[in-house]
Tab-separated table of C-alpha atoms in Angstrom:
chain	number	residue	atom	x	y	z
A	1	MET	CA	-20.153	-32.292	-4.663
A	2	PHE	CA	-20.949	-29.286	-5.198
A	3	GLN	CA	-17.841	-26.636	-6.478
A	4	PHE	CA	-16.502	-23.796	-5.921
A	5	LEU	CA	-16.117	-20.924	-9.153
A	6	LEU	CA	-13.368	-18.608	-8.661
A	7	TYR	CA	-13.428	-14.682	-11.194
A	8	PHE	CA	-11.093	-13.005	-11.161
A	9	LEU	CA	-12.524	-9.772	-12.161
A	10	CYS	CA	-9.030	-7.775	-12.834
A	11	PHE	CA	-5.638	-8.649	-13.328
A	12	LEU	CA	-2.136	-7.965	-11.048
A	13	PRO	CA	-0.467	-10.942	-10.036
A	14	LEU	CA	-1.443	-12.518	-6.637
A	15	SER	CA	-2.623	-8.084	-5.904
A	16	LYS	CA	-5.929	-8.225	-7.322
A	17	PRO	CA	-9.552	-8.342	-5.900
A	18	PHE	CA	-11.296	-11.633	-6.852
A	19	THR	CA	-14.636	-13.788	-5.234
A	20	VAL	CA	-15.157	-16.325	-5.047
A	21	ILE	CA	-18.197	-17.824	-5.623
A	22	MET	CA	-19.447	-21.278	-3.441
A	23	SER	CA	-23.007	-23.445	-2.644
A	24	ASP	CA	-23.187	-25.518	-0.554
A	25	SER	CA	-21.469	-28.982	-0.298
A	26	ASP	CA	-24.398	-31.072	0.668
A	27	VAL	CA	-26.958	-29.884	-1.533
A	28	PRO	CA	-26.639	-30.712	-4.981
A	29	SER	CA	-25.934	-27.842	-7.811
A	30	VAL	CA	-25.006	-27.061	-11.024
A	31	LEU	CA	-22.510	-23.791	-12.361
A	32	VAL	CA	-23.473	-21.294	-13.060
A	33	ASP	CA	-21.247	-20.640	-16.370
A	34	GLY	CA	-22.551	-23.804	-17.313
A	35	PRO	CA	-26.245	-24.967	-19.147
A	36	GLN	CA	-28.928	-24.725	-16.174
A	37	THR	CA	-31.349	-27.448	-16.495
A	38	GLY	CA	-33.400	-26.835	-13.592
A	39	PHE	CA	-32.659	-29.503	-12.469
A	40	SER	CA	-36.836	-30.872	-13.378
A	41	MET	CA	-36.309	-31.768	-17.372
A	42	ASN	CA	-36.114	-35.069	-16.811
A	43	THR	CA	-38.089	-35.824	-13.639
A	44	ASN	CA	-41.782	-36.370	-13.771
A	45	GLY	CA	-44.074	-34.695	-11.666
A	46	ALA	CA	-41.274	-32.049	-10.040
A	47	ARG	CA	-42.919	-29.228	-10.271
A	48	THR	CA	-41.347	-24.886	-8.565
A	49	ASP	CA	-42.566	-24.391	-5.806
A	50	PRO	CA	-45.588	-21.146	-6.654
A	51	ALA	CA	-44.938	-18.849	-4.100
A	52	GLU	CA	-41.136	-18.921	-5.276
A	53	GLN	CA	-41.805	-18.533	-9.067
A	54	GLU	CA	-43.593	-15.180	-8.101
A	55	ALA	CA	-41.366	-14.005	-6.572
A	56	VAL	CA	-38.666	-14.543	-9.103
A	57	TYR	CA	-40.654	-12.828	-11.195
A	58	ASP	CA	-41.181	-10.118	-9.057
A	59	ILE	CA	-36.856	-9.639	-8.895
A	60	MET	CA	-36.345	-10.720	-12.449
A	61	ARG	CA	-39.005	-7.562	-13.376
A	62	ALA	CA	-37.104	-4.228	-10.354
A	63	THR	CA	-33.920	-5.993	-12.626
A	64	GLY	CA	-36.134	-5.158	-16.090
A	65	ASN	CA	-36.254	-8.243	-17.530
A	66	ASP	CA	-39.729	-8.642	-17.513
A	67	TRP	CA	-39.805	-11.220	-20.756
A	68	ALA	CA	-39.006	-14.418	-17.404
A	69	THR	CA	-42.977	-14.054	-16.442
A	70	ASP	CA	-42.979	-15.407	-19.596
A	71	ILE	CA	-41.980	-18.860	-18.716
A	72	PRO	CA	-44.126	-21.028	-17.106
A	73	ASP	CA	-41.544	-22.519	-14.862
A	74	VAL	CA	-38.421	-21.276	-13.668
A	75	CYS	CA	-37.109	-24.024	-12.498
A	76	ARG	CA	-37.334	-25.642	-15.966
A	77	GLY	CA	-36.675	-22.536	-17.912
A	78	ARG	CA	-32.939	-22.911	-18.855
A	79	TRP	CA	-31.739	-19.679	-18.889
A	80	HIS	CA	-27.942	-18.894	-16.764
A	81	GLY	CA	-28.421	-17.454	-12.973
A	82	ILE	CA	-30.532	-18.913	-11.196
A	83	GLU	CA	-30.378	-22.894	-9.705
A	84	CYS	CA	-33.602	-25.059	-8.125
A	85	MET	CA	-32.479	-27.349	-5.969
A	86	PRO	CA	-35.313	-30.351	-5.166
A	87	ASP	CA	-37.028	-31.360	-1.522
A	88	LYS	CA	-38.214	-34.979	-1.068
A	89	ASP	CA	-41.572	-33.913	-2.419
A	90	ASN	CA	-39.609	-33.301	-5.367
A	91	VAL	CA	-40.446	-29.796	-5.203
A	92	PHE	CA	-37.802	-27.539	-6.775
A	93	HIS	CA	-36.346	-24.410	-5.028
A	94	ILE	CA	-34.225	-21.742	-5.772
A	95	VAL	CA	-30.836	-21.323	-4.157
A	96	SER	CA	-28.859	-19.355	-6.486
A	97	LEU	CA	-29.754	-15.999	-8.361
A	98	SER	CA	-26.787	-13.966	-10.324
A	99	PHE	CA	-27.153	-10.842	-12.506
A	100	GLY	CA	-24.746	-9.155	-14.732
A	101	ALA	CA	-23.083	-9.813	-17.799
A	102	LEU	CA	-18.865	-10.595	-16.521
A	103	SER	CA	-18.728	-11.899	-19.834
A	104	ASP	CA	-19.164	-13.029	-22.619
A	105	ASP	CA	-19.372	-16.306	-21.554
A	106	THR	CA	-21.438	-16.024	-18.858
A	107	ALA	CA	-24.887	-14.877	-19.294
A	108	PHE	CA	-26.467	-14.327	-16.493
A	109	PRO	CA	-29.681	-12.194	-16.818
A	110	THR	CA	-28.860	-8.643	-17.263
A	111	CYS	CA	-29.573	-5.340	-15.698
A	112	ASP	CA	-31.735	-2.412	-16.999
A	113	PRO	CA	-28.761	0.033	-15.377
A	114	THR	CA	-31.559	3.005	-14.909
A	115	ARG	CA	-34.074	1.808	-12.766
A	116	SER	CA	-33.078	-1.818	-11.517
A	117	TYR	CA	-33.333	-2.375	-7.517
A	118	ILE	CA	-33.353	-5.209	-5.585
A	119	SER	CA	-37.049	-6.163	-4.786
A	120	PRO	CA	-38.261	-7.463	-1.407
A	121	SER	CA	-38.949	-10.292	-2.664
A	122	ILE	CA	-36.120	-11.692	-2.130
A	123	THR	CA	-37.066	-12.272	0.834
A	124	LYS	CA	-39.015	-14.457	-0.395
A	125	LEU	CA	-37.177	-17.230	-1.211
A	126	PRO	CA	-36.115	-18.857	1.924
A	127	HIS	CA	-33.789	-21.614	0.805
A	128	LEU	CA	-31.606	-19.025	-1.670
A	129	ARG	CA	-27.614	-19.532	-1.090
A	130	THR	CA	-26.454	-17.473	-3.414
A	131	LEU	CA	-27.044	-13.631	-4.027
A	132	PHE	CA	-25.129	-12.190	-7.203
A	133	PHE	CA	-25.609	-9.087	-8.625
A	134	TYR	CA	-22.984	-7.108	-10.630
A	135	ARG	CA	-22.698	-3.956	-12.361
A	136	CYS	CA	-26.748	-3.942	-12.156
A	137	LEU	CA	-27.695	-0.597	-9.848
A	138	THR	CA	-24.520	1.893	-11.763
A	139	HIS	CA	-26.672	4.712	-13.077
A	140	ASN	CA	-29.611	4.648	-10.024
A	141	PRO	CA	-27.526	4.345	-7.614
A	142	GLN	CA	-29.238	3.903	-3.747
A	143	PRO	CA	-28.236	1.532	-0.428
A	144	ILE	CA	-27.645	-1.698	0.222
A	145	THR	CA	-31.041	-3.295	1.382
A	146	SER	CA	-30.958	-3.669	4.851
A	147	PHE	CA	-33.191	-6.612	4.444
A	148	LEU	CA	-30.917	-8.876	2.710
A	149	GLY	CA	-30.469	-9.259	6.175
A	150	ARG	CA	-33.437	-11.473	7.008
A	151	LEU	CA	-32.216	-14.330	4.741
A	152	GLY	CA	-29.255	-15.552	7.221
A	153	PRO	CA	-30.348	-18.423	7.885
A	154	SER	CA	-30.116	-19.299	4.576
A	155	LEU	CA	-27.476	-17.200	2.625
A	156	GLN	CA	-24.232	-18.106	1.862
A	157	THR	CA	-22.882	-15.528	-0.477
A	158	LEU	CA	-23.246	-12.449	-1.310
A	159	VAL	CA	-21.938	-10.562	-3.765
A	160	LEU	CA	-22.776	-6.444	-4.692
A	161	ARG	CA	-19.987	-5.939	-6.657
A	162	GLU	CA	-19.338	-2.579	-9.033
A	163	ASN	CA	-23.462	-1.697	-7.992
A	164	GLY	CA	-22.791	2.205	-7.123
A	165	HIS	CA	-24.251	1.248	-3.962
A	166	VAL	CA	-25.023	4.378	-1.720
A	167	GLY	CA	-24.894	4.959	2.406
A	168	HIS	CA	-22.748	2.457	4.464
A	169	VAL	CA	-22.764	-1.379	5.322
A	170	PRO	CA	-25.406	-2.062	6.631
A	171	THR	CA	-25.106	-3.562	10.415
A	172	GLU	CA	-28.257	-6.185	9.491
A	173	LEU	CA	-25.705	-8.197	7.419
A	174	GLY	CA	-24.503	-9.588	11.048
A	175	ASN	CA	-27.350	-11.429	11.221
A	176	LEU	CA	-26.140	-13.749	8.020
A	177	THR	CA	-24.506	-15.620	10.631
A	178	ARG	CA	-24.383	-18.786	7.366
A	179	LEU	CA	-22.324	-16.083	4.946
A	180	ARG	CA	-18.918	-17.726	4.035
A	181	VAL	CA	-18.125	-15.290	0.944
A	182	LEU	CA	-19.224	-11.565	1.307
A	183	ASP	CA	-18.132	-9.129	-0.806
A	184	LEU	CA	-18.740	-5.203	-1.739
A	185	HIS	CA	-17.027	-4.196	-4.603
A	186	ASN	CA	-16.445	-0.815	-5.618
A	187	ASN	CA	-19.999	0.870	-4.196
A	188	ASN	CA	-19.217	3.815	-3.115
A	189	LEU	CA	-20.540	2.556	0.567
A	190	ASN	CA	-19.083	5.119	3.603
A	191	GLY	CA	-18.898	5.050	6.931
A	192	SER	CA	-17.456	2.222	9.418
A	193	ILE	CA	-17.490	-1.444	9.240
A	194	PRO	CA	-19.657	-2.838	11.290
A	195	VAL	CA	-18.984	-4.609	14.325
A	196	SER	CA	-21.926	-6.494	13.576
A	197	LEU	CA	-19.276	-8.446	10.620
A	198	ASN	CA	-18.027	-10.518	13.670
A	199	ARG	CA	-21.409	-12.678	14.443
A	200	ILE	CA	-20.325	-14.152	11.257
A	201	THR	CA	-18.070	-17.073	12.606
A	202	GLY	CA	-17.858	-18.901	9.035
A	203	LEU	CA	-17.170	-16.162	7.074
A	204	TRP	CA	-14.109	-16.932	4.385
A	205	SER	CA	-13.869	-14.538	2.405
A	206	LEU	CA	-14.829	-10.191	3.083
A	207	ASP	CA	-14.026	-7.641	-0.031
A	208	LEU	CA	-14.590	-3.970	1.149
A	209	SER	CA	-12.264	-2.912	-1.259
A	210	GLY	CA	-12.783	0.500	-3.451
A	211	ASN	CA	-15.521	1.969	-1.067
A	212	ARG	CA	-15.220	5.236	0.625
A	213	LEU	CA	-15.010	3.923	3.811
A	214	THR	CA	-13.555	6.023	7.015
A	215	GLY	CA	-13.203	4.670	10.949
A	216	SER	CA	-10.632	1.862	12.401
A	217	ILE	CA	-10.631	-1.894	10.706
A	218	PRO	CA	-12.900	-3.892	13.445
A	219	GLY	CA	-11.047	-6.595	15.381
A	220	LEU	CA	-11.448	-9.943	13.379
A	221	SER	CA	-10.950	-13.775	14.589
A	222	SER	CA	-12.246	-15.435	12.069
A	223	PRO	CA	-10.386	-18.991	12.712
A	224	VAL	CA	-11.728	-19.872	8.967
A	225	LEU	CA	-10.674	-16.403	7.260
A	226	SER	CA	-8.761	-16.247	4.322
A	227	ILE	CA	-9.058	-13.927	2.229
A	228	ILE	CA	-9.812	-9.990	3.881
A	229	ASN	CA	-8.902	-7.162	1.089
A	230	LEU	CA	-10.496	-3.994	2.365
A	231	SER	CA	-8.049	-1.867	-0.188
A	232	GLN	CA	-8.919	1.614	-1.636
A	233	ASN	CA	-10.943	3.002	1.299
A	234	LEU	CA	-10.325	5.777	3.892
A	235	LEU	CA	-9.380	3.596	7.103
A	236	THR	CA	-6.929	5.313	9.839
A	237	GLY	CA	-6.183	3.401	12.753
A	238	SER	CA	-4.182	0.719	13.102
A	239	ILE	CA	-3.475	-3.130	11.896
A	240	PRO	CA	-5.590	-4.751	14.635
A	241	PRO	CA	-3.557	-7.391	16.175
A	242	SER	CA	-6.677	-10.048	16.126
A	243	ILE	CA	-6.455	-10.208	12.479
A	244	SER	CA	-2.993	-12.786	14.003
A	245	THR	CA	-5.501	-15.476	15.015
A	246	CYS	CA	-6.886	-15.675	12.109
A	247	SER	CA	-5.295	-18.370	11.173
A	248	SER	CA	-6.096	-19.481	7.548
A	249	LEU	CA	-5.392	-16.287	5.903
A	250	ILE	CA	-4.114	-16.946	2.755
A	251	LYS	CA	-4.298	-13.023	1.908
A	252	ILE	CA	-4.176	-9.507	3.937
A	253	ASP	CA	-4.554	-6.537	1.744
A	254	LEU	CA	-5.314	-3.326	3.721
A	255	SER	CA	-3.209	-1.523	0.296
A	256	ARG	CA	-4.450	2.543	0.102
A	257	ASN	CA	-5.702	3.753	2.854
A	258	GLN	CA	-4.345	6.162	6.371
A	259	LEU	CA	-3.741	3.431	8.037
A	260	THR	CA	-0.705	3.924	11.290
A	261	GLY	CA	1.290	2.531	13.593
A	262	SER	CA	3.866	-0.649	12.710
A	263	ILE	CA	3.354	-4.543	11.475
A	264	HIS	CA	2.962	-6.045	14.846
A	265	ASP	CA	5.205	-9.149	15.197
A	266	SER	CA	2.344	-12.054	15.904
A	267	ILE	CA	2.015	-11.421	12.120
A	268	ASN	CA	4.765	-15.012	11.911
A	269	GLY	CA	1.695	-16.999	13.397
A	270	LEU	CA	0.127	-17.043	9.764
A	271	LYS	CA	1.405	-19.335	8.023
A	272	ASP	CA	-0.286	-19.767	5.176
A	273	LEU	CA	-0.201	-16.664	4.022
A	274	THR	CA	0.324	-16.115	0.517
A	275	LEU	CA	0.102	-12.312	0.127
A	276	VAL	CA	0.908	-8.853	2.314
A	277	ASP	CA	-0.345	-5.616	0.758
A	278	LEU	CA	0.226	-2.982	3.001
A	279	SER	CA	1.624	-0.342	0.344
A	280	TYR	CA	0.375	4.003	0.401
A	281	ASN	CA	-0.321	3.798	4.249
A	282	ARG	CA	1.494	5.874	6.349
A	283	LEU	CA	2.753	2.701	8.660
A	284	SER	CA	6.325	3.187	10.534
A	285	GLY	CA	9.078	0.534	10.568
A	286	PRO	CA	10.852	-0.644	11.411
A	287	LEU	CA	10.371	-4.054	9.596
A	288	PRO	CA	9.549	-6.671	11.968
A	289	GLY	CA	11.999	-9.831	11.576
A	290	SER	CA	9.078	-12.090	11.991
A	291	LEU	CA	8.772	-11.575	8.269
A	292	ARG	CA	10.804	-14.009	7.902
A	293	SER	CA	8.621	-16.552	9.454
A	294	LEU	CA	6.099	-16.825	6.375
A	295	THR	CA	7.272	-19.111	4.061
A	296	SER	CA	4.686	-19.462	2.361
A	297	LEU	CA	3.900	-15.618	1.598
A	298	GLN	CA	4.914	-15.095	-2.682
A	299	ALA	CA	4.234	-11.232	-2.788
A	300	LEU	CA	5.171	-8.603	0.109
A	301	ILE	CA	3.868	-5.246	-1.283
A	302	LEU	CA	4.886	-1.885	1.323
A	303	LYS	CA	5.722	0.977	-0.671
A	304	GLY	CA	4.534	3.759	0.262
A	305	ASN	CA	5.686	3.102	3.405
A	306	PRO	CA	7.523	6.365	5.038
A	307	MET	CA	8.774	3.492	7.612
A	308	GLY	CA	11.125	6.294	9.327
A	309	SER	CA	14.860	5.752	8.208
A	310	HIS	CA	15.183	1.884	8.759
A	311	THR	CA	17.237	-0.079	7.525
A	312	ILE	CA	16.649	-3.925	5.843
A	313	PRO	CA	17.547	-5.951	8.215
A	314	SER	CA	19.837	-8.487	6.794
A	315	ASN	CA	18.517	-10.987	8.251
A	316	ALA	CA	14.362	-10.706	6.946
A	317	PHE	CA	14.090	-12.392	4.352
A	318	GLU	CA	16.247	-15.783	4.933
A	319	ASN	CA	13.842	-18.254	4.998
A	320	MET	CA	11.246	-16.478	2.727
A	321	ARG	CA	11.952	-19.407	-0.247
A	322	SER	CA	8.363	-18.996	-1.719
A	323	LEU	CA	8.567	-14.986	-2.392
A	324	MET	CA	7.970	-13.602	-6.148
A	325	ILE	CA	7.234	-10.593	-5.560
A	326	LEU	CA	9.163	-8.338	-3.542
A	327	VAL	CA	8.082	-4.663	-3.507
A	328	LEU	CA	9.574	-1.989	-1.368
A	329	SER	CA	9.609	1.361	-2.708
A	330	ASN	CA	9.469	5.147	-1.765
A	331	MET	CA	9.756	3.858	1.824
A	332	ASN	CA	12.556	5.566	2.836
A	333	LEU	CA	14.836	3.088	3.680
A	334	HIS	CA	18.259	3.473	4.598
A	335	GLY	CA	21.920	1.115	4.603
A	336	PRO	CA	23.487	-1.371	2.393
A	337	ILE	CA	21.319	-4.040	0.866
A	338	PRO	CA	21.836	-7.324	2.822
A	339	SER	CA	23.291	-10.110	0.485
A	340	SER	CA	20.158	-12.069	1.781
A	341	LEU	CA	18.358	-10.629	-0.634
A	342	GLY	CA	19.811	-12.360	-3.003
A	343	ASN	CA	19.348	-16.105	-2.139
A	344	ILE	CA	15.659	-16.430	-2.523
A	345	PRO	CA	15.675	-18.641	-5.739
A	346	ASN	CA	11.353	-17.571	-6.699
A	347	LEU	CA	12.429	-13.821	-6.366
A	348	ARG	CA	10.757	-12.794	-9.785
A	349	VAL	CA	9.796	-8.966	-8.989
A	350	LEU	CA	12.326	-7.110	-6.965
A	351	HIS	CA	11.311	-3.480	-5.924
A	352	LEU	CA	13.542	-1.117	-3.814
A	353	ASP	CA	13.192	2.360	-5.771
A	354	GLY	CA	13.131	5.725	-4.585
A	355	ASN	CA	15.227	4.990	-0.764
A	356	ARG	CA	18.160	6.014	0.654
A	357	LEU	CA	20.080	2.630	0.220
A	358	ASN	CA	23.509	2.662	-1.037
A	359	GLY	CA	26.852	1.054	-0.515
A	360	SER	CA	27.083	-1.967	-3.983
A	361	VAL	CA	24.400	-4.191	-5.410
A	362	PRO	CA	25.119	-7.390	-3.436
A	363	ALA	CA	27.377	-10.077	-5.549
A	364	SER	CA	24.366	-11.840	-5.150
A	365	PHE	CA	22.072	-10.705	-6.905
A	366	ARG	CA	23.871	-12.775	-10.311
A	367	GLU	CA	22.142	-16.171	-7.636
A	368	LEU	CA	18.353	-14.351	-9.200
A	369	LYS	CA	17.908	-16.855	-12.840
A	370	ASN	CA	14.073	-16.210	-12.314
A	371	LEU	CA	14.316	-12.330	-12.003
A	372	SER	CA	12.740	-10.183	-14.381
A	373	GLU	CA	12.380	-7.028	-12.979
A	374	LEU	CA	14.220	-5.101	-11.392
A	375	ARG	CA	14.461	-0.998	-9.651
A	376	LEU	CA	17.328	0.528	-7.806
A	377	ASN	CA	16.604	3.547	-9.440
A	378	ASP	CA	16.546	7.206	-7.085
A	379	ASN	CA	19.028	5.784	-4.866
A	380	SER	CA	22.431	6.049	-3.413
A	381	LEU	CA	24.601	2.958	-4.529
A	382	THR	CA	27.569	2.846	-6.308
A	383	GLY	CA	29.829	0.562	-8.002
A	384	GLN	CA	29.920	-2.284	-10.205
A	385	VAL	CA	26.238	-3.834	-10.868
A	386	PRO	CA	27.058	-8.061	-10.630
A	387	PHE	CA	25.217	-8.657	-14.042
A	388	GLY	CA	25.346	-10.116	-16.993
A	389	ARG	CA	24.141	-9.617	-20.346
A	390	GLU	CA	21.880	-12.215	-19.752
A	391	MET	CA	20.347	-11.781	-17.010
A	392	VAL	CA	20.414	-6.982	-18.824
A	393	TRP	CA	18.265	-8.524	-21.717
A	394	ARG	CA	15.893	-10.650	-20.200
A	395	MET	CA	14.510	-7.719	-17.926
A	396	ARG	CA	15.260	-4.907	-20.763
A	397	ARG	CA	13.003	-1.910	-19.989
A	398	LYS	CA	12.456	-3.648	-16.412
A	399	LEU	CA	15.940	-2.842	-15.142
A	400	ARG	CA	16.101	0.610	-14.107
A	401	LEU	CA	19.776	1.665	-12.569
A	402	TYR	CA	19.185	5.152	-13.561
A	403	ASN	CA	19.670	8.161	-10.626
A	404	ASN	CA	22.626	6.718	-8.356
A	405	SER	CA	26.102	8.085	-7.516
A	406	GLY	CA	27.890	5.734	-8.989
A	407	LEU	CA	26.697	2.507	-10.484
A	408	CYS	CA	28.368	0.762	-13.707
A	409	PHE	CA	28.660	-2.424	-15.616
A	410	GLY	CA	31.718	-3.838	-16.325
A	411	ALA	CA	33.589	-2.768	-18.992
A	412	ASN	CA	33.965	-6.732	-19.509
A	413	SER	CA	30.166	-7.453	-19.226
A	414	GLY	CA	29.881	-7.495	-22.848
A	415	LEU	CA	26.936	-4.707	-22.898
A	416	GLU	CA	28.317	-2.491	-25.207
A	417	ASP	CA	25.706	-3.104	-27.767
A	418	TYR	CA	23.158	-2.663	-24.671
A	419	LEU	CA	24.075	0.350	-24.180
A	420	ASP	CA	23.559	1.978	-26.929
A	421	SER	CA	20.384	0.162	-27.311
A	422	SER	CA	16.775	1.566	-26.885
A	423	PHE	CA	16.780	-0.628	-23.475
A	424	SER	CA	19.237	0.769	-22.076
A	425	SER	CA	18.475	0.883	-17.917
A	426	GLY	CA	20.033	4.156	-17.088
A	427	ILE	CA	24.298	3.607	-16.573
A	428	GLY	CA	26.449	3.222	-17.944
A	429	LEU	CA	30.623	0.896	-18.048
A	430	CYS	CA	32.918	1.751	-15.049
A	431	ASP	CA	36.369	1.985	-17.199
A	432	MET	CA	35.868	5.371	-19.281
A	433	PRO	CA	37.663	5.783	-22.186
A	434	LYS	CA	39.540	9.535	-21.898
A	435	PRO	CA	37.486	12.168	-21.612
A	436	ALA	CA	38.714	13.393	-25.791
A	437	SER	CA	36.620	10.495	-27.310
A	438	ALA	CA	32.497	10.111	-27.612
A	439	ARG	CA	32.627	6.930	-25.796
A	440	THR	CA	33.133	9.455	-22.796
A	441	VAL	CA	30.580	11.645	-23.607
A	442	GLN	CA	28.393	9.288	-23.785
A	443	HIS	CA	28.544	7.446	-21.001
A	444	VAL	CA	29.599	10.431	-18.645
A	445	PHE	CA	25.658	12.283	-18.894
A	446	VAL	CA	23.529	9.463	-17.199
A	447	ALA	CA	19.527	9.664	-18.490
A	448	LYS	CA	18.027	11.343	-16.465
A	449	THR	CA	14.294	10.623	-15.454
A	450	ASP	CA	10.583	12.513	-15.868
A	451	MET	CA	8.536	12.274	-13.580
A	452	THR	CA	6.859	8.971	-15.957
A	453	GLY	CA	10.390	7.682	-15.573
A	454	SER	CA	10.483	8.282	-18.885
A	455	GLU	CA	14.511	9.156	-20.624
A	456	LYS	CA	15.402	12.775	-22.239
A	457	VAL	CA	18.810	13.245	-21.480
A	458	SER	CA	19.918	12.075	-25.005
A	459	THR	CA	24.189	12.263	-26.482
A	460	ASN	CA	23.750	13.927	-29.418
A	461	SER	CA	23.057	17.371	-27.129
A	462	VAL	CA	26.613	16.792	-25.532
A	463	HIS	CA	27.493	16.049	-29.361
A	464	ASN	CA	26.779	19.265	-30.259
A	465	PHE	CA	27.616	20.849	-26.555
A	466	SER	CA	31.291	19.653	-27.184
A	467	VAL	CA	32.176	20.325	-30.871
A	468	SER	CA	30.388	24.195	-29.991
A	469	VAL	CA	33.550	24.495	-27.473
A	470	ASN	CA	35.458	23.507	-29.629
A	471	LEU	CA	35.041	25.715	-32.119
A	472	LEU	CA	35.238	28.673	-30.273
A	473	LEU	CA	38.900	27.602	-29.009
A	474	LEU	CA	39.958	27.733	-32.378
A	475	ILE	CA	38.422	30.919	-33.324
A	476	PHE	CA	39.708	32.727	-29.731
A	477	SER	CA	42.977	31.071	-31.005
A	478	THR	CA	42.605	32.381	-34.263
A	479	ILE	CA	42.031	36.804	-33.230
A	480	ILE	CA	45.774	36.351	-31.049
A	481	LEU	CA	47.567	34.975	-33.627
A	482	VAL	CA	46.354	38.069	-36.103
A	483	SER	CA	46.643	40.996	-33.187
A	484	LEU	CA	50.443	39.167	-33.354
């Protein structure tokens, strides 16, 4: 029974790209991060196919691993990164090759980054199911070789991650009709996404993020496609409505492109979605009411889209009880904050900063018991915030309320000590003492921020200004008395 091996290469909750390496479920296997036995250590008379062994020697030499040619049987060699399987005649065939050090515990053969290349001998491995290259060609950039398309009858996982590849995505990759995982993350690829990829009807994960791809997103309609990551490219046009036919989708990341248009209502058919990141595009509003149908969604990130001066619909998130991350920063949203946001029981991160929101913070926000990060800064909010001492201390520096016209803490909130601490969120108490007191001086002047969000104005400078004014008044009074 084959198993999945997930490599989470970067950390950001639910939003960073990841690679899934999987093998065929009908063939016995060894996990690629475990000791490689070659399947032949205890088998009498077993041998590796001679033609495939010579091909492996060529591939290893091309990556700077000449030591492999000293191994008399590559399937008995016990090195990480190679998997073999026997046929009915007890002849072993290579089914998986992996290169590049993911971690100290994943010791695939490393590549010589100055002279490595992908050898055409790969096409002499007719049973190859997994091909994995990670940071192998970084100092010797070259195009993705079109001959990889000749592996169509067998290849299921193709990962060419952070290799410095240049040029276009070859249209020949559309011939890999048995492919389940295609990962070309973080290279220097340009040109458009080939339409030929639509021929891979069994594709489960598509990651083309971190390149310089241009043009529009082709229509994607695979019923088994679960992960689409096209972030950090130069893609234009609208989000194709055909994505809504990919009924198995659990993750869509199209962030940091130049996409326009609106979020289509047909997204409501994607019942298994757990993450949607469309941030930093040029999408327009309004927010579709169909979002509330995404009951499995855990993260929705839309920041940096100029939504066209729309409000947050009062019922947009009412059924999204699984939602943990909601980021709607810098979207030109206006109007009040809907109280329904306070009814999302699992919400942990809420960013509404950099908009034109007004009114008060809903009283329902005090029910957000799991909230650990809240940004309401740079709006036009007023009134008393409904946070108790426990909630404020739980968020500390991750509570940002500054640059609002009249937002304040209640006088009986028990936060006096908090306001004097280094964790101040940037607002003061609602009921201020008389202007002559030191507390008035401290809280009338709300801390401002620079472009990085760090606090700038200290209360000491305000106090010194007050002392100077009083001194000038005393001197002026003395001069008048002397003149009389």
